[in-house]
Coordinates of C-alpha atoms in Angstrom, one line a residue:
X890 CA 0.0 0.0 0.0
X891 CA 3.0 2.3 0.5
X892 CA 4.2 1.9 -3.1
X893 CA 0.8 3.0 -4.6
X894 CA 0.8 6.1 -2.2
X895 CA 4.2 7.0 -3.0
X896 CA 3.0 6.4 -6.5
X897 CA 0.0 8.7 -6.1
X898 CA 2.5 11.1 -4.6
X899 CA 5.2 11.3 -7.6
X900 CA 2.0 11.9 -10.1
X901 CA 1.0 15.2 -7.5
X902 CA 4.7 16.1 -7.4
X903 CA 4.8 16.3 -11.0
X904 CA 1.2 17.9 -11.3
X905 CA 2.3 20.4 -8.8
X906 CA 5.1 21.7 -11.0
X907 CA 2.3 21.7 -14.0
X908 CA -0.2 23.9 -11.8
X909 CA 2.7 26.0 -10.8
X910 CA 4.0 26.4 -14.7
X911 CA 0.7 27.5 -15.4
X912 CA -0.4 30.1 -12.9
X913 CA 3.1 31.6 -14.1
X914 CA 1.8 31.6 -17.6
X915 CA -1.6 33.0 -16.5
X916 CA 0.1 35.6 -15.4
X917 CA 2.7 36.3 -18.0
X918 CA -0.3 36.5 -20.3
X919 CA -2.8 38.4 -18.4
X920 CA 0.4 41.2 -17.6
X921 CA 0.6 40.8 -21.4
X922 CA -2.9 41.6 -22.1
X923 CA -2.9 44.7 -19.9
X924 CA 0.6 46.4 -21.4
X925 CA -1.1 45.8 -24.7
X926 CA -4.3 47.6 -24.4
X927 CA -3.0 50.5 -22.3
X928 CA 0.5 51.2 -23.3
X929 CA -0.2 49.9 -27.2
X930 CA -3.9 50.7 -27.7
X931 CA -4.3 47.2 -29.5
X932 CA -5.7 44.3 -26.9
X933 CA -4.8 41.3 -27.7
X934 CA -7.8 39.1 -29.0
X935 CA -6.8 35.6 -27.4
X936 CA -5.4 36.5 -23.7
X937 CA -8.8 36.0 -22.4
X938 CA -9.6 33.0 -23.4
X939 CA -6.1 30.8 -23.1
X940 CA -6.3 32.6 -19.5
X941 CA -9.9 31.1 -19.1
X942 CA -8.6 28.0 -20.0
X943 CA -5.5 28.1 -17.5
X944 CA -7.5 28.9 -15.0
X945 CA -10.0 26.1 -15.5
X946 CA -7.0 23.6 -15.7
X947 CA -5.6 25.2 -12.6
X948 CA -8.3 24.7 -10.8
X949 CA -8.7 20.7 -11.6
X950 CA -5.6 19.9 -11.3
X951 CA -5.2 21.9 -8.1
X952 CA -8.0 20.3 -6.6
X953 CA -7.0 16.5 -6.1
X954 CA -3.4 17.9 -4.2
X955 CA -5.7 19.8 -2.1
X956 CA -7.4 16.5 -1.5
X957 CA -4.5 14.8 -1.1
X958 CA -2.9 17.4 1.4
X959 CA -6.1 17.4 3.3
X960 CA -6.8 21.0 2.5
X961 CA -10.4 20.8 1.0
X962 CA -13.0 23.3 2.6
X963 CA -15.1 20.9 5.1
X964 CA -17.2 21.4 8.1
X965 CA -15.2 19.2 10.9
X966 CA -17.6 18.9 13.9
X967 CA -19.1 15.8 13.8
X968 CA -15.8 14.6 13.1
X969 CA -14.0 17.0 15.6
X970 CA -16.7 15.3 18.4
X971 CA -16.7 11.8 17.7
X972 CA -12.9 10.1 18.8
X973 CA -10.5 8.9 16.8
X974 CA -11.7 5.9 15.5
X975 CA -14.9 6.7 14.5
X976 CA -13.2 9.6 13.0
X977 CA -11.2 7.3 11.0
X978 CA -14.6 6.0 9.7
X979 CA -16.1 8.7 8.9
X980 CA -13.1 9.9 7.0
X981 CA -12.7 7.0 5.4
X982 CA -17.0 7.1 4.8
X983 CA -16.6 10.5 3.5
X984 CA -13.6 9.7 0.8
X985 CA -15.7 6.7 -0.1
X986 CA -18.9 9.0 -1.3
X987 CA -16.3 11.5 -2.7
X988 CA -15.1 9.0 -4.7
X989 CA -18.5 7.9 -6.3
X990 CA -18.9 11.6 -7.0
X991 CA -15.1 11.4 -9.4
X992 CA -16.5 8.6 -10.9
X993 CA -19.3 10.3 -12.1
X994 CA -17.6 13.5 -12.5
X995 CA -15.0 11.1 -14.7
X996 CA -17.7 9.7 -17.0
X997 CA -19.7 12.8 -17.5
X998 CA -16.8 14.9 -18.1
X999 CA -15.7 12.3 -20.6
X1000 CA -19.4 12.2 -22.6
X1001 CA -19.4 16.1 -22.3
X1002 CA -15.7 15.8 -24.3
X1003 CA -17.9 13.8 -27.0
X1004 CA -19.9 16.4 -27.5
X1005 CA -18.1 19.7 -27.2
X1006 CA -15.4 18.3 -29.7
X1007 CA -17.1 19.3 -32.9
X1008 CA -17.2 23.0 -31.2
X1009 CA -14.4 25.5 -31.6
X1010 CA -13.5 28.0 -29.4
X1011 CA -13.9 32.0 -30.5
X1012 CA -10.9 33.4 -30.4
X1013 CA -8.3 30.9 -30.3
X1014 CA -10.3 28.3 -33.0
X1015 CA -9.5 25.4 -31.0
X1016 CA -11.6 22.2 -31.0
X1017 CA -13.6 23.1 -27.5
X1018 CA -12.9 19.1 -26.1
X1019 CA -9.2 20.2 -25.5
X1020 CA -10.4 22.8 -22.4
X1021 CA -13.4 20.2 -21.4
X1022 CA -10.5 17.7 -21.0
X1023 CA -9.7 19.4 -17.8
X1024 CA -13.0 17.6 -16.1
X1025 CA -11.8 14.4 -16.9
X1026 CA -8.3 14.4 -16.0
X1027 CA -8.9 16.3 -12.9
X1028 CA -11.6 13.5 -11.8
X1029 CA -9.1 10.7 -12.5
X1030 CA -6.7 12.7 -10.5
X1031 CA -9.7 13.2 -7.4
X1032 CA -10.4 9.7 -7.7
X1033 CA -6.7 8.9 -7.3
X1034 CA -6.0 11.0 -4.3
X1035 CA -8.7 9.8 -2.2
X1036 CA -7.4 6.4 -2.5
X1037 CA -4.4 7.6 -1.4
X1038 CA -6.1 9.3 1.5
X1039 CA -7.8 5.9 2.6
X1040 CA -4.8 4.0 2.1
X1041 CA -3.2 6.6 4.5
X1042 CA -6.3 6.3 6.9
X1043 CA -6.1 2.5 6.8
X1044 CA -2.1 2.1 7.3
X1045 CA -1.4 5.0 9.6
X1046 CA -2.6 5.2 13.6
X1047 CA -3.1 8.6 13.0
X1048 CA -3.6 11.1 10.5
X1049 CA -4.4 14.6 11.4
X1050 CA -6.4 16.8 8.7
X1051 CA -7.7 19.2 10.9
X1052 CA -5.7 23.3 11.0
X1053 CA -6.6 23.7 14.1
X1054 CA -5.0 20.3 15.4
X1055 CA -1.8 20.9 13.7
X1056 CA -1.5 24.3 14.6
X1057 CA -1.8 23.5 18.1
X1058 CA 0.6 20.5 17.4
X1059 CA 3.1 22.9 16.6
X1060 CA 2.4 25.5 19.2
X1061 CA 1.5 28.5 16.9
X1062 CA -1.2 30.9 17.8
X1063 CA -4.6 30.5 16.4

């Protein structure tokens, strides 16, 4: 089980430096945009879109490390108030659901890719399944990571995904 997580870990090392590559070219192009239309007077007619796309990319292929690194925005009492174990469950209950949601998410995103693909985008004429790929591959990703995250839950006495529990654990101030 340590071999897939480590596994699972090299693909989010690697997609890491991806989502970092692109918020730099998000940026690089969106500064681009702006020093065109105000210092040049001639905008330039694809910025918006490619950063559109970036962005949409970002996010789903942010989201799974997030998973992974237990960041994701949840509401932690019932889990805060129950004790470990039955935290484990639930953890491991909740990951389970999530992951019937990335299946879903996987196969829709993938019918939606069918359909999209004789589309092309307005200003960069691109076939529209390329920018829908992002649903897909950041589902696979999702589904993935939580399998990671039970494998963790399941091998590991203890694994702590709440802030406020490892900020105490290090002794910083709330």
């Amino acid at each position: 089980m340590q071999t897939v997580i480590k596994w699972i870990d090299a693909i989010n090392k690697v997609v890491g430096i991806i989502v970092g590559l692109i918020l730099a070219a998000m940026s690089v192009i969106i500064i681009a945009q702006i020093f065109s239309r105000f210092l040049f007077h001639s905008p330039l007619t694809w910025s918006e879109e490619v950063a559109r796309y970036l962005m949409v990319y970002m996010v789903f292929l942010g989201a799974p490390l997030a998973l992974r690194q237990h960041r994701m925005i949840a509401i932690e009492v019932v889990a805060e108030s129950v004790g470990v174990k039955a935290r484990k469950v639930l953890k491991i209950v909740t990951m389970l659901i999530s992951i019937v949601f990335f299946i879903i998410l996987l196969v829709q995103g993938n019918d939606m890719m069918g359909i999209v693909g004789r589309q092309h985008s307005a200003a960069l004429g691109i076939p529209m399944n390329i920018p829908y790929m992002a649903i897909p591959i950041g589902a696979a990703l999702m589904l993935l990571n939580a399998v990671a995250v039970i494998l963790e839950f399941l091998t590991k006495d203890h694994v702590e995904t709440s802030e406020v529990a490892e900020v105490l654990k290090k002794g910083e101030q709330l």
